[in-house]
Tab-separated table of C-alpha atoms and ligand atoms in Angstrom:
chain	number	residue	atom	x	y	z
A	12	UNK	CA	21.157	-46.397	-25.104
A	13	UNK	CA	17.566	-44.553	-24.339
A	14	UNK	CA	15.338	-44.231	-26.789
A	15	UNK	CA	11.539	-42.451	-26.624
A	16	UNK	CA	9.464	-43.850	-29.045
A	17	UNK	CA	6.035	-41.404	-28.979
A	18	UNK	CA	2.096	-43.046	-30.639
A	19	UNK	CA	0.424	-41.907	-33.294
A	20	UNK	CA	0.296	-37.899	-33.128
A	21	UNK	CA	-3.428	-36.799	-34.093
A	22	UNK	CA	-3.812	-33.246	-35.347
A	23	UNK	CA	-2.942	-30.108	-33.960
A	24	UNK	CA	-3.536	-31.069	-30.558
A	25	UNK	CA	-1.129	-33.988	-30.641
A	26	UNK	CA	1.357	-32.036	-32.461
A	27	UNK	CA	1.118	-29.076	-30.018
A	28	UNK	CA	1.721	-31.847	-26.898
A	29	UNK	CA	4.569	-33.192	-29.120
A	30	UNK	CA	6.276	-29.528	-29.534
A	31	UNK	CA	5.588	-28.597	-26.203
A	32	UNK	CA	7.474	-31.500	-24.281
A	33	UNK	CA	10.398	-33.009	-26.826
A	34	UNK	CA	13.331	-30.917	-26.150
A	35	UNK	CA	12.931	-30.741	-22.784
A	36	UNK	CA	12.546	-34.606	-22.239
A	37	UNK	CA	15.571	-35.299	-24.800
A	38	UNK	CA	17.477	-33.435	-23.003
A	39	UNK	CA	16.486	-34.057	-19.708
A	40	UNK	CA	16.482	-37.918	-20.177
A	41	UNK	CA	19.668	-37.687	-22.370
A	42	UNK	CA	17.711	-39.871	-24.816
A	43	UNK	CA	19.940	-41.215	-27.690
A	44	UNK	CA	16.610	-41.419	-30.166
A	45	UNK	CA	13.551	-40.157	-30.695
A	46	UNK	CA	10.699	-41.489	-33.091
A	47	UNK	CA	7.268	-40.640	-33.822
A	48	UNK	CA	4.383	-42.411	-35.539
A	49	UNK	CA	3.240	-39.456	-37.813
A	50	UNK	CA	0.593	-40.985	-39.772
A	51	UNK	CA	-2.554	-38.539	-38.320
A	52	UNK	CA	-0.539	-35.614	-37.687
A	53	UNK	CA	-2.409	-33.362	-40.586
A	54	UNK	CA	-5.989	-33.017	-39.565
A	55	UNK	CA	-5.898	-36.412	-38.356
A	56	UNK	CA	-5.577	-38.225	-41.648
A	57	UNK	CA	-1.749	-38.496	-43.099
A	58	UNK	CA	1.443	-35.554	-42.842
A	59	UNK	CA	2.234	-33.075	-44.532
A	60	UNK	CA	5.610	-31.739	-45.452
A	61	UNK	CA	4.978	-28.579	-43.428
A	62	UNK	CA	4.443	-30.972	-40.062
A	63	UNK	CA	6.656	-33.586	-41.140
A	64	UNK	CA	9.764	-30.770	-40.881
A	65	UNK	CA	8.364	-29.435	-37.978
A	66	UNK	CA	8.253	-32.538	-36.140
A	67	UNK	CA	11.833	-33.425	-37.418
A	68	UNK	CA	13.094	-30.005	-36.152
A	69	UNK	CA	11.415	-30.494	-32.993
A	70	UNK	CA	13.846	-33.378	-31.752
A	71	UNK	CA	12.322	-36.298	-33.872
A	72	UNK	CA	14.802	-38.646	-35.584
A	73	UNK	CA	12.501	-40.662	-37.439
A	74	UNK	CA	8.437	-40.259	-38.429
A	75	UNK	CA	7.180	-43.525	-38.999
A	76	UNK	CA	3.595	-43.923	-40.725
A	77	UNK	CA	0.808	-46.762	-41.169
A	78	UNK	CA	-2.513	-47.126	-42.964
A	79	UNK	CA	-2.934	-43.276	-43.293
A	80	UNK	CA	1.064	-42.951	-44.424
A	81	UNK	CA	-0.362	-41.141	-47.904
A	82	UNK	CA	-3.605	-39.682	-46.980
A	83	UNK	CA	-2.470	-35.953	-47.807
A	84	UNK	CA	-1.133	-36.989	-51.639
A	85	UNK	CA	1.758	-34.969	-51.357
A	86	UNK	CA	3.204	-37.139	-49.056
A	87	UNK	CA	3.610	-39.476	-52.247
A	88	UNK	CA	6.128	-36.740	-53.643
A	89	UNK	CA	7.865	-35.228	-50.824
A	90	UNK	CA	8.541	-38.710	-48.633
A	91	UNK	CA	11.381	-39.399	-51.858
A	92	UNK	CA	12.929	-36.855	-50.835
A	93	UNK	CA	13.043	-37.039	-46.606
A	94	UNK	CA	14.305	-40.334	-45.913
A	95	UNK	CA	14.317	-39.777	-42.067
A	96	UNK	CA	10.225	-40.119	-42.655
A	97	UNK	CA	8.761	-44.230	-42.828
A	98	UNK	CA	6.044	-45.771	-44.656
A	99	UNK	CA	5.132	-49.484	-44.419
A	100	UNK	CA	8.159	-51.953	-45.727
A	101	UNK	CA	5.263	-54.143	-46.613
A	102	UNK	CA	3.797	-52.257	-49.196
A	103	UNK	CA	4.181	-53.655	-52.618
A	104	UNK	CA	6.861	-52.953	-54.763
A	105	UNK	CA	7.067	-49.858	-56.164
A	106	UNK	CA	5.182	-47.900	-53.233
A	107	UNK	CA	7.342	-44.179	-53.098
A	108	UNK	CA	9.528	-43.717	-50.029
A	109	UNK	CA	11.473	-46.237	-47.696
A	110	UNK	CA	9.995	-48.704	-44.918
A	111	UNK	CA	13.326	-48.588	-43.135
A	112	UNK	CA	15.941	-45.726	-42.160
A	113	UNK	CA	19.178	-46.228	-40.379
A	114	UNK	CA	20.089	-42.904	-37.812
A	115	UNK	CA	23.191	-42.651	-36.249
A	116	UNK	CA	23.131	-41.276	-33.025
A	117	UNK	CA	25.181	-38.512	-31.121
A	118	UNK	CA	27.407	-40.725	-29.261
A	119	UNK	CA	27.497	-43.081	-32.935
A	120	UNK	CA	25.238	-45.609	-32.293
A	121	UNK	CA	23.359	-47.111	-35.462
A	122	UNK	CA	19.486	-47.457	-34.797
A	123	UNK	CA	17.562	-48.922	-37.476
A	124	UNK	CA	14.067	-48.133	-37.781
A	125	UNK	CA	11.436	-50.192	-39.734
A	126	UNK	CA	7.411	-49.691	-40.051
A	127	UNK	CA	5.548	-52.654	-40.798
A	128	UNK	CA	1.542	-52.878	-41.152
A	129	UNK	CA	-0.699	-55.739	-39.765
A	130	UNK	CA	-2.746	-57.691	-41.904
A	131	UNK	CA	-5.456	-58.611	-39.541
A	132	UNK	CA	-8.672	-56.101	-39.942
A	133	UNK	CA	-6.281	-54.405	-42.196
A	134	UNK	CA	-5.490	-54.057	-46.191
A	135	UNK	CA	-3.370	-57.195	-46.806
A	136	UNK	CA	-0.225	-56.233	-47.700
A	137	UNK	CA	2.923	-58.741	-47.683
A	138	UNK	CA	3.571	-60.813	-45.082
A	139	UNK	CA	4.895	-58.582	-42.051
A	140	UNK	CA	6.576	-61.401	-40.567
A	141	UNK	CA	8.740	-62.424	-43.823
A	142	UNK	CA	9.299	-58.729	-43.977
A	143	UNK	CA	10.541	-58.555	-40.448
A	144	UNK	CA	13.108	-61.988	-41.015
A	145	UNK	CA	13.885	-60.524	-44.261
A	146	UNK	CA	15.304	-56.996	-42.797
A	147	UNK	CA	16.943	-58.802	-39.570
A	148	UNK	CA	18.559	-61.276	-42.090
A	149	UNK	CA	19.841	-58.272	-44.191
A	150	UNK	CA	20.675	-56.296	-41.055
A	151	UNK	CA	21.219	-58.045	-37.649
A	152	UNK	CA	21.354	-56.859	-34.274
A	153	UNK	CA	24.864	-56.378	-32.617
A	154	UNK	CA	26.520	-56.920	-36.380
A	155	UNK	CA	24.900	-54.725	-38.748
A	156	UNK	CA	23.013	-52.224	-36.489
A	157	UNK	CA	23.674	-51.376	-32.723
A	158	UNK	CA	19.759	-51.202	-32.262
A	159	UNK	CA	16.560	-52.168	-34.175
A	160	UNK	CA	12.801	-51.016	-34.136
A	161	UNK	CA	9.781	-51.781	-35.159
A	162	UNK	CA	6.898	-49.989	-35.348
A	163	UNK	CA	3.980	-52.361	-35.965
A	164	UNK	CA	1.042	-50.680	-37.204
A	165	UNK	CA	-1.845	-53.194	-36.775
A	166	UNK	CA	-5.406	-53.642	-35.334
A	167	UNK	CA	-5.233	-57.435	-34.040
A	168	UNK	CA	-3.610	-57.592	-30.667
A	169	UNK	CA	-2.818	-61.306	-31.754
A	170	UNK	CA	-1.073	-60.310	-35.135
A	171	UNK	CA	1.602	-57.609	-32.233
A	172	UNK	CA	2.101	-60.283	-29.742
A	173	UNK	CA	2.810	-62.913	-32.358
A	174	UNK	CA	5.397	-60.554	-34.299
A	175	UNK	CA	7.068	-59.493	-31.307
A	176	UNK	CA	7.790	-62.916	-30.073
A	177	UNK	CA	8.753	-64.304	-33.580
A	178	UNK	CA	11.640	-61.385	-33.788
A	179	UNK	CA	12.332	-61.674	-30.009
A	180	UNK	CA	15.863	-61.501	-29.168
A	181	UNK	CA	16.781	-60.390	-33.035
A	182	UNK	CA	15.414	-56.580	-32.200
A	183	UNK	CA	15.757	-54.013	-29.536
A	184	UNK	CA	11.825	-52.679	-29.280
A	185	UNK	CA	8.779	-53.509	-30.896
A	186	UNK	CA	6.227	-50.727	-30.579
A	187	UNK	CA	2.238	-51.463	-31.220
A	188	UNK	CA	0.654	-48.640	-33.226
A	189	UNK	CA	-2.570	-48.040	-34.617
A	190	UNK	CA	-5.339	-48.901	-32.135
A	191	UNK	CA	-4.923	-44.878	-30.255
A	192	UNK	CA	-5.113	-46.470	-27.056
A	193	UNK	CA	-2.184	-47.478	-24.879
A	194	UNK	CA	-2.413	-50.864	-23.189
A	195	UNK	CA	-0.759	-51.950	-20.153
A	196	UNK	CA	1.557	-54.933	-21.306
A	197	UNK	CA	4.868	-53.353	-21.431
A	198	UNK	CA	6.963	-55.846	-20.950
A	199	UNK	CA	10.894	-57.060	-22.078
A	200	UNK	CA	10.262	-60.498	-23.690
A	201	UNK	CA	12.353	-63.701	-22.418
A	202	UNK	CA	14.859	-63.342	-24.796
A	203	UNK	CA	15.614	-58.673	-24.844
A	204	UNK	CA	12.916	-57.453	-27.133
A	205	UNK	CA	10.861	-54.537	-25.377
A	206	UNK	CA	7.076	-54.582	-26.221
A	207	UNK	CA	3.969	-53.280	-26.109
A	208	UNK	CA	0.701	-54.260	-27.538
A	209	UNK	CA	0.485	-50.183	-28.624
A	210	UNK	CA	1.682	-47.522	-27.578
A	211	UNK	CA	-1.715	-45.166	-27.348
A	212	UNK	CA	-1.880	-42.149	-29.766
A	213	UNK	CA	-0.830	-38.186	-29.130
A	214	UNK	CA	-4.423	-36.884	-28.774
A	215	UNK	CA	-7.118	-35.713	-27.038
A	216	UNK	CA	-8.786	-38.802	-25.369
A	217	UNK	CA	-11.695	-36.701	-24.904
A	218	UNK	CA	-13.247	-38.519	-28.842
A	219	UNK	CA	-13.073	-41.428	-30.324
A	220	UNK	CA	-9.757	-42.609	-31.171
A	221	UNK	CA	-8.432	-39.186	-31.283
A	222	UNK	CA	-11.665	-37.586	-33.567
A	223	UNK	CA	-14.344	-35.479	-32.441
A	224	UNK	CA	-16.755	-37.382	-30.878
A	225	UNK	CA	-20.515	-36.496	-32.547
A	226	UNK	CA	-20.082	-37.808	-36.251
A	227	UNK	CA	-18.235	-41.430	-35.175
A	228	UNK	CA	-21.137	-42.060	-33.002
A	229	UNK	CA	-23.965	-40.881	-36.177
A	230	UNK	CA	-22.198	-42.923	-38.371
A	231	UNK	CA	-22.642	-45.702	-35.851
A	232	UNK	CA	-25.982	-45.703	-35.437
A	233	UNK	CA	-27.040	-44.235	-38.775
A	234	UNK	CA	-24.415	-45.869	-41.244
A	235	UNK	CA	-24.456	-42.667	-43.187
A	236	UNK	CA	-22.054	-39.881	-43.830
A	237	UNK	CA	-23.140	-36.376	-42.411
A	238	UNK	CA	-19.873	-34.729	-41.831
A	239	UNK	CA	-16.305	-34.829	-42.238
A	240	UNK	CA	-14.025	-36.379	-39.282
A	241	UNK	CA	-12.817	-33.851	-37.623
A	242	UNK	CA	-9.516	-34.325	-34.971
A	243	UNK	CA	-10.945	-33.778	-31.299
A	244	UNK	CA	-9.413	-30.205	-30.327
A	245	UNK	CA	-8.838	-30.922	-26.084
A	246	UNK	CA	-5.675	-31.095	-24.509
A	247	UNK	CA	-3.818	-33.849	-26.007
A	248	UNK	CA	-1.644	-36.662	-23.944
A	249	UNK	CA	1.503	-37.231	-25.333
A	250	UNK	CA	1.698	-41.025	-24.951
A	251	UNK	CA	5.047	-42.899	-25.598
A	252	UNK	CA	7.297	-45.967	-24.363
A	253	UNK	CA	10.679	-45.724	-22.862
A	254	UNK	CA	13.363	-47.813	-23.697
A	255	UNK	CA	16.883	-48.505	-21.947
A	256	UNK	CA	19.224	-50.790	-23.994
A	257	UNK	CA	22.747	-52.799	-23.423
A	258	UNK	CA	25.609	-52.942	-25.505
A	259	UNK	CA	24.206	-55.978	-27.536
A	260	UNK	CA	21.024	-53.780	-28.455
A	261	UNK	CA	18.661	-55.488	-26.351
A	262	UNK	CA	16.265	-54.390	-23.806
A	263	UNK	CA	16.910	-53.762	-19.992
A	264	UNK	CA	13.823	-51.155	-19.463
A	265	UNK	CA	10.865	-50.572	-20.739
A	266	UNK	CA	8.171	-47.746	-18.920
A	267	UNK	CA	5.378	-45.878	-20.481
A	268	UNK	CA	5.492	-41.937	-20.388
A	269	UNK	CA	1.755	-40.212	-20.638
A	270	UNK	CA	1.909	-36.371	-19.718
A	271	UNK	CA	-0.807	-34.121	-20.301
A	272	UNK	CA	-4.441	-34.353	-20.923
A	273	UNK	CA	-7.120	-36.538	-19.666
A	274	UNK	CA	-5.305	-39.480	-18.576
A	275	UNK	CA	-3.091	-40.599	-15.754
A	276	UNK	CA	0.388	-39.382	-15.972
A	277	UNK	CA	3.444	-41.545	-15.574
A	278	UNK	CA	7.098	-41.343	-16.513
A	279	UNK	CA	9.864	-43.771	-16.374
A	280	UNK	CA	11.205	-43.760	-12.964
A	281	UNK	CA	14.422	-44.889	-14.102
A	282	UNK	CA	15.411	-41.536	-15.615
A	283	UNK	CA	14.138	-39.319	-12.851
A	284	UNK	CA	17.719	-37.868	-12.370
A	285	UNK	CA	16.807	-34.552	-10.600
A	286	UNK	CA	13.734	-34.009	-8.396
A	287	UNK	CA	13.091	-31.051	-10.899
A	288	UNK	CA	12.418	-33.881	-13.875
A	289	UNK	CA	10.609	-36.302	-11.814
A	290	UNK	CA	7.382	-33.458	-12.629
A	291	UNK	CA	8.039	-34.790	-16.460
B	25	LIG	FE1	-3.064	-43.868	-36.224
B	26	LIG	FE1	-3.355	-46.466	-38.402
């Protein structure tokens, strides 16, 4: 099973990356599931319903979402009624929407997806990692799902690696969100879970963490508001993780993808089928 599981999509400019590429890399890579971290997709700060069905239509299977998941408020109305779109399982009870969908995919696979949010640097919310047994207790790999993701929207590098190597061997991927920067430890953990600290954002990297550079550095040095944060309008790099599974759901390849923009470009060899794909 392949899956493509893309960071954090920041404004127009990481939705216009995201649009431009999907279809041809689903269908090039024959990719089983796709799932994007939506939470700065409308002017950098939440989704919209507008994006959130454009994105689906795209090729997405699943949006999942973070700190940001109900920045634009009508996400607190509409998300009841898209369940293919994820906030935080963590939240407290009551929050609207789902932290977990189940897809099926074309061939009939059935890939759970779950969102949890760190605590570390973070709003406390439950406990992520009684969350995470909780879910894998209710629905385990190989028995009550053929694969199993998590994104794990937190700020403490710590707070990912610890996660991923509690659920190790019990889930297919765990994905890092949140920090907009993609780090270089993708790795398939001794016992099949695929990992990475985070998976960088869809944005311009030309900013800071995906916003327009001038008022994050005032606000720095001054402490003061002067303007609104505005999404950095550069090329964007569509940055995601690639994922090859076995029959028993777990991991057997793991490569980041980066194409366009400012920084280095890679794709997963593994899938380069024709010489014409190997361009991404
Ligand atoms: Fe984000
Ligand atoms: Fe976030």
């Amino acid at each position: 099973m392949r899956l493509l599981f893309v960071g954090d999509i920041v404004g127009r400019a990481g939705r216009a990356i995201f649009l431009e590429h999907i279809q041809r890399l689903r269908a090039t890579w024959r990719l089983d599931c796709v799932i994007v971290n939506g939470e700065n997709a409308a002017g950098g700060f939440g989704i919209t319903e507008t994006i959130c069905t454009e994105l689906l239509a795209a090729g997405a299977d699943c949006i999942t979402l973070g700190n940001h998941a109900f920045d634009q408020r009508e996400a607190l109305v509409f998300i009841a009624r898209e369940p293919r779109l994820v906030r935080p399982l963590n939240y407290p009870k009551g929050a609207p929407g789902n932290g977990a969908h189940m897809i099926q995919s074309a061939s009939g696979a059935r890939i759970l997806i779950i969102n949890l949010m760190g605590r570390v640097f973070m709003e406390a919310l439950d406990d992520p990692f009684a969350t995470a047994a909780r879910e894998i207790a209710t629905c385990p790999l190989g028995v009550g799902c053929d694969a199993f993701i998590i994104d794990f929207h937190a700020e403490a590098s710590s707070e990912k690696q610890a996660l991923a190597h509690f659920v190790d061997g019990r889930v297919s991927l765990v994905a890092g969100t949140h920090t907009h920067v993609p780090t270089a430890d993708h790795q398939i953990l001794p016992r099949g879970t695929a990992y990475i600290t985070d998976v960088g954002m869809s944005g311009d990297y030309d900013s800071v963490i995906g916003m327009d550079k001038e008022e994050p550095i005032r606000r720095f040095m001054t402490k003061l508001p002067a303007s609104r944060f505005e999404p950095a309008a550069g090329s964007a790099t569509l940055c995601g993780i690639a994922v090859e599974l076995d029959t028993t759901g777990l991991a057997t390849k793991i490569a980041p993808i980066r194409i366009g923009g400012r920084l280095s470009q890679v794709c997963p060899e593994f899938w380069q089928i024709t010489q014409e794909a190997a361009t991404c």
